Short mmCIF file of C-alpha atoms in Angstrom, two decimals:
data_model
loop_
_atom_site.label_atom_id
_atom_site.label_comp_id
_atom_site.label_asym_id
_atom_site.label_seq_id
_atom_site.Cartn_x
_atom_site.Cartn_y
_atom_site.Cartn_z
CA MET A 1018 -5.16 32.99 -29.64
CA GLU A 1019 -5.95 35.72 -32.23
CA ALA A 1020 -2.91 37.59 -34.27
CA GLU A 1021 -2.18 40.62 -33.14
CA ALA A 1022 -3.13 44.00 -34.88
CA SER A 1023 -1.24 45.23 -37.70
CA ASN A 1024 -0.76 47.01 -40.39
CA GLY A 1025 0.94 43.83 -42.07
CA ASN A 1026 1.18 44.44 -46.03
CA GLY A 1027 2.34 42.21 -48.74
CA ASN A 1028 5.30 43.16 -49.44
CA GLY A 1029 7.56 41.20 -46.81
CA CYS A 1030 7.69 44.24 -44.24
CA SER A 1031 7.85 43.18 -40.39
CA ASN A 1032 4.17 42.47 -39.57
CA ASP A 1033 3.84 40.09 -42.19
CA HIS A 1034 7.28 38.22 -39.99
CA ASP A 1035 4.46 38.74 -37.45
CA ILE A 1036 1.56 37.48 -38.63
CA ILE A 1037 3.80 33.84 -39.58
CA ARG A 1038 5.59 33.56 -36.37
CA TRP A 1039 1.98 33.79 -34.59
CA PHE A 1040 0.91 30.93 -36.75
CA ASP A 1041 4.24 28.83 -36.59
CA THR A 1042 3.66 28.56 -33.05
CA ILE A 1043 -0.63 27.34 -32.67
CA SER A 1044 0.24 24.95 -35.65
CA THR A 1045 3.58 23.98 -33.71
CA ASN A 1046 0.95 22.95 -30.77
CA VAL A 1047 -1.97 21.94 -32.06
CA ALA A 1048 -3.75 19.68 -29.58
CA THR A 1049 -3.21 22.22 -27.20
CA VAL A 1050 -4.49 25.37 -29.16
CA GLN A 1051 -6.90 22.82 -30.52
CA ARG A 1052 -8.65 21.94 -27.02
CA GLU A 1053 -8.24 25.40 -25.81
CA THR A 1054 -9.98 26.43 -29.24
CA LEU A 1055 -12.90 23.74 -28.10
CA ARG A 1056 -13.18 25.54 -24.42
CA GLN A 1057 -14.02 29.10 -26.21
CA ILE A 1058 -16.73 27.51 -27.84
CA LEU A 1059 -18.43 25.19 -25.58
CA GLU A 1060 -17.59 28.12 -22.15
CA LEU A 1061 -19.80 30.95 -25.26
CA ASN A 1062 -22.39 28.08 -26.45
CA ARG A 1063 -22.71 25.57 -22.99
CA GLY A 1064 -26.42 27.37 -22.75
CA VAL A 1065 -27.74 27.12 -26.06
CA GLU A 1066 -31.01 24.74 -26.65
CA TYR A 1067 -28.30 22.56 -28.71
CA LEU A 1068 -26.31 21.58 -26.11
CA LYS A 1069 -28.31 21.36 -23.19
CA LYS A 1070 -30.03 19.02 -24.98
CA TRP A 1071 -26.87 16.73 -25.40
CA PHE A 1072 -24.61 17.79 -21.93
CA GLY A 1073 -28.73 17.15 -19.90
CA ASP A 1074 -28.03 18.62 -16.62
CA LYS A 1075 -24.39 17.99 -15.83
CA ASP A 1076 -23.04 21.13 -13.45
CA LEU A 1077 -20.07 21.36 -15.96
CA ASP A 1078 -17.62 24.62 -15.21
CA ILE A 1079 -15.81 24.45 -19.11
CA ARG A 1080 -12.92 27.06 -17.73
CA GLU A 1081 -12.31 24.99 -14.68
CA MET A 1082 -11.85 21.64 -16.40
CA ASP A 1083 -8.90 19.27 -17.66
CA ALA A 1084 -8.39 20.10 -21.38
CA CYS A 1085 -8.30 16.01 -22.17
CA GLU A 1086 -11.59 15.57 -20.25
CA MET A 1087 -13.41 18.48 -21.61
CA GLU A 1088 -12.28 16.79 -25.00
CA SER A 1089 -13.19 13.68 -24.05
CA LEU A 1090 -16.51 14.58 -22.23
CA TYR A 1091 -17.40 17.07 -25.77
CA THR A 1092 -16.81 13.61 -28.60
CA SER A 1093 -18.41 11.36 -26.42
CA LEU A 1094 -21.77 13.84 -25.72
CA VAL A 1095 -22.77 14.96 -28.46
CA PRO A 1096 -22.82 13.09 -31.69
CA LEU A 1097 -21.79 13.58 -35.45
CA VAL A 1098 -24.41 15.35 -37.30
CA SER A 1099 -25.22 16.73 -40.89
CA HIS A 1100 -26.37 19.85 -41.62
CA GLU A 1101 -30.09 18.21 -42.27
CA ASP A 1102 -30.06 17.35 -38.38
CA LEU A 1103 -29.40 21.35 -37.75
CA GLU A 1104 -31.68 22.25 -40.31
CA PRO A 1105 -35.09 23.07 -38.15
CA PHE A 1106 -33.12 24.63 -35.32
CA ILE A 1107 -32.07 27.25 -38.50
CA GLN A 1108 -34.69 27.50 -40.09
CA ARG A 1109 -36.47 28.48 -36.31
CA ILE A 1110 -33.93 30.70 -36.67
CA ALA A 1111 -34.37 32.20 -40.19
CA ASP A 1112 -38.30 32.40 -38.87
CA GLY A 1113 -38.07 34.44 -36.11
CA ASP A 1114 -36.93 33.10 -33.33
CA THR A 1115 -33.60 34.90 -31.55
CA SER A 1116 -33.31 32.72 -28.41
CA PRO A 1117 -29.67 30.36 -28.69
CA ILE A 1118 -30.31 28.37 -29.45
CA LEU A 1119 -27.48 27.53 -31.51
CA THR A 1120 -25.24 30.20 -30.34
CA GLN A 1121 -24.56 32.84 -27.87
CA HIS A 1122 -23.70 34.74 -31.09
CA PRO A 1123 -25.65 37.32 -32.33
CA ILE A 1124 -26.82 36.32 -35.89
CA THR A 1125 -28.07 38.59 -37.89
CA THR A 1126 -27.37 37.34 -41.40
CA LEU A 1127 -27.73 33.97 -42.62
CA SER A 1128 -24.83 32.23 -45.67
CA LEU A 1129 -26.22 30.21 -48.51
CA SER A 1130 -23.81 27.82 -49.04
CA SER A 1131 -22.41 26.71 -52.91
CA GLY A 1132 -24.49 23.39 -53.40
CA THR A 1133 -21.49 21.45 -53.98
CA THR A 1134 -22.03 18.71 -51.02
CA GLU A 1135 -25.74 18.06 -51.41
CA GLY A 1136 -26.14 19.48 -54.98
CA ARG A 1137 -28.76 22.26 -52.79
CA GLN A 1138 -28.43 25.55 -51.24
CA LYS A 1139 -28.23 25.19 -47.34
CA PHE A 1140 -28.84 28.41 -44.60
CA ILE A 1141 -25.68 28.96 -42.36
CA PRO A 1142 -25.49 31.00 -39.41
CA PHE A 1143 -23.73 33.80 -40.35
CA THR A 1144 -21.97 36.02 -37.32
CA ARG A 1145 -19.19 38.79 -36.50
CA HIS A 1146 -16.47 35.80 -36.11
CA ASN A 1147 -16.34 34.20 -40.02
CA SER A 1148 -15.85 38.00 -41.08
CA GLU A 1149 -13.31 38.64 -38.56
CA THR A 1150 -11.44 34.71 -39.88
CA THR A 1151 -12.17 35.68 -42.03
CA LEU A 1152 -9.41 38.72 -42.41
CA GLN A 1153 -7.71 36.66 -40.13
CA ILE A 1154 -6.31 34.47 -42.67
CA TYR A 1155 -6.47 37.13 -45.88
CA ARG A 1156 -3.48 38.59 -43.86
CA LEU A 1157 -1.74 35.68 -43.17
CA ALA A 1158 -2.19 33.99 -46.75
CA ALA A 1159 -0.74 37.75 -48.23
CA ALA A 1160 2.26 37.25 -45.80
CA TYR A 1161 3.09 33.82 -47.51
CA ARG A 1162 2.56 35.31 -51.19
CA SER A 1163 4.61 38.08 -50.13
CA ARG A 1164 7.63 36.51 -49.78
CA VAL A 1165 7.82 35.09 -53.31
CA TYR A 1166 5.42 37.34 -55.22
CA PRO A 1167 6.48 40.82 -53.25
CA THR A 1168 4.19 43.05 -54.76
CA ARG A 1169 3.99 47.35 -53.88
CA SER A 1170 2.87 49.11 -51.50
CA ASN A 1171 -0.36 50.68 -52.73
CA GLY A 1172 -1.12 48.45 -55.75
CA ARG A 1173 -4.30 47.25 -56.60
CA ILE A 1174 -6.16 43.91 -57.41
CA LEU A 1175 -8.14 43.01 -59.97
CA GLU A 1176 -10.71 41.30 -58.19
CA PHE A 1177 -12.86 39.70 -60.53
CA ILE A 1178 -15.70 39.20 -57.48
CA TYR A 1179 -19.44 39.44 -57.88
CA SER A 1180 -22.18 40.03 -54.80
CA SER A 1181 -25.27 38.62 -55.46
CA LYS A 1182 -28.81 40.19 -54.23
CA ARG A 1183 -29.56 39.71 -50.43
CA PHE A 1184 -33.57 38.82 -49.19
CA LYS A 1185 -35.30 38.79 -45.71
CA THR A 1186 -36.14 35.44 -44.29
CA ARG A 1187 -39.48 35.08 -42.81
CA GLY A 1188 -37.74 36.11 -39.40
CA GLY A 1189 -36.59 39.65 -40.85
CA LEU A 1190 -32.69 37.91 -41.18
CA MET A 1191 -30.45 38.86 -44.23
CA ALA A 1192 -29.99 36.10 -46.37
CA GLY A 1193 -26.96 35.76 -49.32
CA THR A 1194 -23.75 34.14 -50.03
CA ALA A 1195 -21.06 34.03 -47.86
CA THR A 1196 -18.96 35.75 -50.15
CA THR A 1197 -22.22 38.35 -50.68
CA HIS A 1198 -22.17 38.81 -46.98
CA ILE A 1199 -17.76 39.18 -46.79
CA PHE A 1200 -18.11 41.85 -49.58
CA ALA A 1201 -19.81 43.63 -47.78
CA SER A 1202 -18.48 43.87 -44.14
CA GLU A 1203 -15.82 46.63 -42.82
CA GLU A 1204 -13.12 43.57 -42.28
CA PHE A 1205 -13.55 43.29 -46.48
CA ARG A 1206 -12.72 47.51 -46.26
CA ILE A 1207 -9.44 46.51 -43.78
CA LYS A 1208 -8.21 43.63 -45.38
CA GLN A 1209 -7.32 45.95 -48.54
CA GLU A 1210 -5.90 48.40 -45.24
CA LYS A 1211 -3.92 45.56 -43.80
CA ILE A 1212 -1.83 44.44 -47.86
CA LYS A 1213 -1.88 47.46 -48.67
CA LEU A 1214 -3.69 46.36 -51.91
CA PHE A 1215 -6.68 48.19 -52.74
CA THR A 1216 -9.71 46.93 -55.61
CA CYS A 1217 -9.21 48.20 -59.08
CA SER A 1218 -13.61 47.80 -58.55
CA PRO A 1219 -16.21 50.49 -55.71
CA HIS A 1220 -18.43 48.76 -53.87
CA GLU A 1221 -21.15 49.82 -56.27
CA VAL A 1222 -19.91 47.53 -59.11
CA ILE A 1223 -19.19 44.35 -56.79
CA SER A 1224 -22.67 44.73 -54.60
CA ASN A 1225 -25.09 45.17 -57.38
CA GLY A 1226 -25.92 41.44 -58.44
CA ASP A 1227 -25.68 42.33 -62.43
CA TYR A 1228 -23.07 39.77 -62.78
CA LYS A 1229 -21.99 40.56 -67.20
CA GLN A 1230 -22.74 44.40 -66.20
CA THR A 1231 -19.99 44.16 -63.05
CA THR A 1232 -17.70 42.05 -64.84
CA TYR A 1233 -17.97 44.66 -67.84
CA CYS A 1234 -17.03 47.66 -64.97
CA HIS A 1235 -14.49 45.07 -63.45
CA LEU A 1236 -12.58 44.92 -67.21
CA LEU A 1237 -12.90 48.67 -68.21
CA LEU A 1238 -11.32 49.43 -64.80
CA GLY A 1239 -9.01 46.76 -64.58
CA LEU A 1240 -7.82 48.53 -67.92
CA PHE A 1241 -8.24 51.95 -66.43
CA PHE A 1242 -6.02 50.46 -63.71
CA ARG A 1243 -3.46 48.32 -66.12
CA LYS A 1244 0.32 49.88 -64.83
CA GLU A 1245 -1.46 49.69 -61.18
CA VAL A 1246 -2.05 45.56 -60.81
CA GLU A 1247 -0.14 43.67 -58.68
CA CYS A 1248 -2.31 40.39 -58.89
CA ILE A 1249 -5.53 39.06 -60.26
CA THR A 1250 -7.75 37.19 -58.36
CA SER A 1251 -11.18 35.89 -58.30
CA THR A 1252 -13.25 34.26 -55.66
CA PHE A 1253 -13.40 31.37 -57.94
CA ALA A 1254 -11.53 30.35 -61.08
CA TYR A 1255 -14.73 30.30 -63.56
CA SER A 1256 -14.75 33.49 -62.83
CA MET A 1257 -11.80 34.46 -64.84
CA VAL A 1258 -12.07 32.03 -67.50
CA GLN A 1259 -15.09 33.58 -68.17
CA ALA A 1260 -14.46 37.20 -68.06
CA PHE A 1261 -11.50 36.94 -70.20
CA SER A 1262 -13.57 34.93 -72.76
CA SER A 1263 -16.03 38.68 -72.43
CA PHE A 1264 -12.66 40.36 -73.07
CA GLU A 1265 -12.52 38.86 -76.27
CA GLU A 1266 -15.87 39.94 -77.66
CA GLN A 1267 -16.09 43.38 -75.89
CA TRP A 1268 -12.59 44.38 -76.10
CA GLU A 1269 -13.46 47.48 -79.24
CA ASP A 1270 -16.12 48.43 -76.64
CA LEU A 1271 -13.56 48.95 -73.89
CA CYS A 1272 -11.48 50.59 -74.97
CA LYS A 1273 -13.81 53.65 -77.08
CA ASP A 1274 -15.13 53.74 -73.09
CA ILE A 1275 -11.14 54.32 -72.19
CA LYS A 1276 -10.51 57.06 -74.55
CA GLU A 1277 -13.89 59.13 -74.32
CA GLY A 1278 -13.76 58.36 -70.46
CA ASN A 1279 -16.94 57.25 -70.56
CA VAL A 1280 -18.97 53.94 -69.79
CA SER A 1281 -21.09 51.96 -72.03
CA SER A 1282 -24.76 52.66 -72.84
CA LYS A 1283 -25.09 48.19 -71.77
CA ILE A 1284 -24.21 49.20 -68.30
CA THR A 1285 -27.49 51.06 -67.32
CA LEU A 1286 -27.51 49.99 -62.83
CA PRO A 1287 -27.20 54.29 -62.51
CA LYS A 1288 -24.94 53.73 -59.09
CA MET A 1289 -22.50 51.56 -60.89
CA ARG A 1290 -22.61 53.81 -63.89
CA LYS A 1291 -22.18 56.66 -61.37
CA ALA A 1292 -19.11 54.74 -59.27
CA VAL A 1293 -17.12 54.13 -62.62
CA LEU A 1294 -17.49 57.87 -64.03
CA ASP A 1295 -16.23 58.99 -60.84
CA ILE A 1296 -13.39 57.16 -61.48
CA ILE A 1297 -12.26 57.12 -65.13
CA GLU A 1298 -11.23 59.92 -67.79
CA PRO A 1299 -9.97 60.32 -71.27
CA ASN A 1300 -6.79 58.91 -71.90
CA PRO A 1301 -6.74 58.14 -75.58
CA SER A 1302 -2.98 56.77 -75.85
CA LEU A 1303 -3.56 53.95 -73.68
CA ALA A 1304 -6.63 52.93 -74.96
CA SER A 1305 -3.94 53.06 -78.48
CA ARG A 1306 -1.43 50.94 -75.88
CA ILE A 1307 -4.87 48.53 -75.11
CA GLU A 1308 -6.13 48.42 -79.31
CA ALA A 1309 -2.98 47.71 -80.64
CA ILE A 1310 -1.92 44.50 -77.66
CA CYS A 1311 -5.50 43.50 -78.94
CA LYS A 1312 -5.43 43.29 -82.16
CA GLY A 1313 -1.97 41.74 -81.68
CA LEU A 1314 -3.35 38.66 -78.81
CA GLN A 1315 -6.16 38.13 -82.11
CA GLY A 1316 -3.74 36.15 -83.63
CA SER A 1317 -2.25 33.79 -81.45
CA ASP A 1318 -5.80 33.36 -79.81
CA TRP A 1319 -5.73 35.63 -77.63
CA PHE A 1320 -2.92 33.29 -75.38
CA GLY A 1321 -0.44 35.42 -72.52
CA LEU A 1322 -3.94 38.08 -72.58
CA VAL A 1323 -3.13 38.55 -69.20
CA PRO A 1324 0.95 39.10 -68.56
CA LYS A 1325 -0.20 41.55 -72.01
CA LEU A 1326 -2.32 43.65 -70.88
CA TRP A 1327 -1.26 43.64 -66.72
CA PRO A 1328 2.27 43.95 -66.97
CA ASN A 1329 3.23 44.26 -63.46
CA ALA A 1330 1.06 41.24 -62.20
CA LYS A 1331 2.95 39.03 -60.37
CA TYR A 1332 0.37 36.26 -59.91
CA VAL A 1333 -3.36 34.64 -60.52
CA TYR A 1334 -4.92 34.24 -57.52
CA SER A 1335 -8.25 32.09 -56.76
CA ILE A 1336 -9.65 28.51 -56.23
CA MET A 1337 -7.89 26.91 -58.33
CA THR A 1338 -8.93 22.43 -57.10
CA GLY A 1339 -11.73 20.61 -56.49
CA SER A 1340 -14.23 21.11 -59.26
CA MET A 1341 -12.03 24.43 -60.38
CA GLN A 1342 -9.05 22.47 -61.70
CA HIS A 1343 -11.50 22.07 -64.72
CA TYR A 1344 -10.58 25.46 -65.86
CA LEU A 1345 -7.25 25.68 -65.37
CA LYS A 1346 -6.07 24.28 -68.75
CA LYS A 1347 -7.87 27.72 -70.04
CA LEU A 1348 -7.36 30.32 -67.44
CA ARG A 1349 -3.62 29.22 -68.17
CA HIS A 1350 -4.01 30.02 -71.69
CA TYR A 1351 -5.20 33.45 -70.55
CA CYS A 1352 -2.26 33.72 -68.18
CA GLY A 1353 0.81 32.53 -70.47
CA SER A 1354 3.98 31.59 -68.06
CA LEU A 1355 2.57 34.25 -65.65
CA PRO A 1356 2.29 32.31 -61.88
CA LEU A 1357 -1.11 30.23 -61.05
CA VAL A 1358 -1.80 30.28 -57.11
CA SER A 1359 -4.33 28.55 -55.87
CA SER A 1360 -6.23 30.10 -52.54
CA GLU A 1361 -6.78 28.98 -49.27
CA TYR A 1362 -9.78 26.35 -49.16
CA GLY A 1363 -12.70 26.82 -47.10
CA SER A 1364 -16.23 26.21 -46.25
CA THR A 1365 -19.39 28.28 -45.89
CA GLU A 1366 -19.74 27.05 -42.17
CA SER A 1367 -15.40 27.89 -41.47
CA TRP A 1368 -12.32 28.23 -42.78
CA ILE A 1369 -9.76 25.00 -42.83
CA GLY A 1370 -6.36 26.13 -44.63
CA VAL A 1371 -4.26 28.49 -45.36
CA ASN A 1372 -1.65 27.93 -48.57
CA LEU A 1373 1.83 27.93 -46.71
CA ASP A 1374 3.54 27.49 -50.27
CA PRO A 1375 2.14 29.79 -52.62
CA SER A 1376 4.80 28.63 -55.29
CA LEU A 1377 3.51 25.20 -56.23
CA GLU A 1378 1.39 24.21 -59.00
CA PRO A 1379 -2.76 24.23 -57.96
CA GLU A 1380 -2.66 20.22 -58.87
CA LYS A 1381 0.34 19.92 -55.95
CA VAL A 1382 -1.29 22.63 -53.01
CA THR A 1383 -1.44 21.95 -49.57
CA PHE A 1384 -3.85 23.20 -47.22
CA ALA A 1385 -2.15 23.87 -43.47
CA VAL A 1386 -5.41 23.91 -40.84
CA MET A 1387 -5.73 26.92 -38.90
CA PRO A 1388 -6.50 25.57 -35.66
CA THR A 1389 -8.62 28.73 -33.98
CA PHE A 1390 -11.31 29.04 -36.59
CA SER A 1391 -13.02 25.88 -35.78
CA TYR A 1392 -12.43 22.28 -33.62
CA PHE A 1393 -11.86 20.05 -36.66
CA GLU A 1394 -11.90 16.11 -36.20
CA PHE A 1395 -11.05 13.27 -39.02
CA ILE A 1396 -12.82 11.11 -39.74
CA PRO A 1397 -10.39 7.77 -41.38
CA LEU A 1398 -11.48 6.51 -44.31
CA TYR A 1399 -10.53 3.02 -46.13
CA ARG A 1400 -11.33 2.68 -49.91
CA GLN A 1401 -12.96 -0.65 -51.06
CA ASP A 1402 -11.92 -2.33 -54.04
CA GLN A 1403 -13.63 -0.29 -56.72
CA TYR A 1404 -16.25 -2.55 -58.77
CA SER A 1405 -15.85 -3.18 -62.39
CA GLY A 1406 -17.74 -1.19 -64.26
CA SER A 1407 -19.30 1.02 -61.89
CA GLY A 1408 -16.71 4.13 -61.82
CA SER A 1409 -17.56 4.27 -58.50
CA VAL A 1410 -15.40 3.45 -55.25
CA ASP A 1411 -16.64 3.00 -51.55
CA PHE A 1412 -15.11 3.61 -48.71
CA ILE A 1413 -15.52 2.36 -44.57
CA GLU A 1414 -15.09 4.92 -42.08
CA ASP A 1415 -13.03 4.34 -38.63
CA ASP A 1416 -13.73 6.61 -35.71
CA PRO A 1417 -13.08 10.08 -36.19
CA VAL A 1418 -9.99 11.44 -34.93
CA PRO A 1419 -8.24 14.87 -33.22
CA LEU A 1420 -6.02 17.35 -35.90
CA SER A 1421 -3.22 16.44 -33.91
CA GLN A 1422 -3.58 12.77 -34.61
CA VAL A 1423 -3.76 13.08 -38.13
CA LYS A 1424 -1.73 11.43 -40.23
CA VAL A 1425 0.54 11.57 -43.86
CA GLY A 1426 -0.97 9.73 -46.30
CA GLN A 1427 -4.52 9.14 -45.21
CA GLU A 1428 -7.40 10.13 -46.37
CA TYR A 1429 -9.99 11.45 -43.79
CA GLU A 1430 -14.03 13.53 -44.06
CA ILE A 1431 -13.62 17.42 -42.09
CA VAL A 1432 -16.05 16.51 -39.47
CA LEU A 1433 -16.31 21.07 -37.45
CA THR A 1434 -16.72 22.11 -35.06
CA THR A 1435 -17.94 25.80 -35.13
CA PHE A 1436 -18.27 28.75 -33.32
CA THR A 1437 -21.79 28.98 -34.62
#
C-alpha cells in the first residue's frame, strides 16, 4: 500500500491532504497492513538462502495463505537474531557473492550504521527500497509540518548535511553511511521538488567529504539566500550547534566573501569552489547588514543568532531525541524563540516512525510507526529494581507482540523484519 504519486509541497496543498489521508487509512487498519507488508516481504524473498534455512522444503504459496496463519508461521519458524548472526551473510555480499542470500532486491551499496547500538559500525544492505521509503517519509513529515508551520513555495532550506567518503568493498560494492547514499540518490532531488523547498547548497558542497569546508560553504550560501530560507535543518542536532559555533569564529570572513562575491582561500577543493562561485555574486549591502547583526549578537553571547540572521525561518528541524538531547540547551540559545521540531525516528535498517505533531517540544515528541516500511514486532521490557550504587537498570523480556497489540505506557524493544 503505497502513497499516491503527487506534486505535494509544504504549503497545505491538496496533495498534503492526500498523503495524510493515506497515512490515516493505513494506521487505522494497522493489523491488516502489517500482515500485508510481511506477505510482500516473504513473497519477494521466499527463495533467498536465509529464509530457506528456516522454512526448509515447505511448499508454501505465500499469496494464498491466510494472513494470520502466515504471520504465525513466520514468527514461529524464523528466530529473532542480532546483527552478529547476520554478519556472515552480509560479509559474503560485501565480498562479491551476488546470489540471493538475504533479499531478491539488487544490493548495489552497503550502509554503515551509526555505531550507536553496539559501539561499532556495521554493514547494512541498502537497496532502492531504502531510498523510496526515505522520500515517502520526507513527504509525509513535511505535510504534517506544513499544517503547523506553513512555508512559502519555492523557498529554501539551510541544510547542514554532509556526505562522507564512500569506498568499495572487496566485492566491488560501494559502502558509506546511509545518509551519504540518500543525499546521492535521485530520491533526494525529487524530495525537493515534492515539498517545494530547495537546499541552499549544491551537490558539490554536500558530497565532498570535508566537514569544515562544507560547513563554511553551507553558512556562506545560507547567508547569501538569507531572505529565502524557510527552515533550517540537519540530520543530527549537534551538526547545527557545531555550525553556529563555527559561525561565531568565521563571520567576518563570511561577510568579506559576500561583499566581494568570492570564496575564502580556506576552501581548497576545486569542485566545491567552482560550485559556490557559480552561485554567489558581490552584495556589499547584504554583507553590511549581516556585519551589523553580528556585532550586536556578540554583546548578547550570540543569543537568538538564527532568527536574527534568517528572519523568515519558521522552525529548526533535526533529530533531537536520544543522545541529541544534550545539545538542546545550546541549540535553544542560538534559536531563541524559534520552534525546534524533532525529525523522524529511524535506524540504518529502516525508517520506523514519523512525527505527527511538530508543535511538541523535542523532549515530549511521539512517533507514529510507518506500518508499510517493515514488519514490526515489539519485545515487552519490564524493569527490575534498580540496584543501589550500580546506576543501571535490569530488564526482563517477554515474548514479542505485533504492532497492533502494543499497549500505551509499556516499554518495548523494537524488532524489524525489513525488505532487505
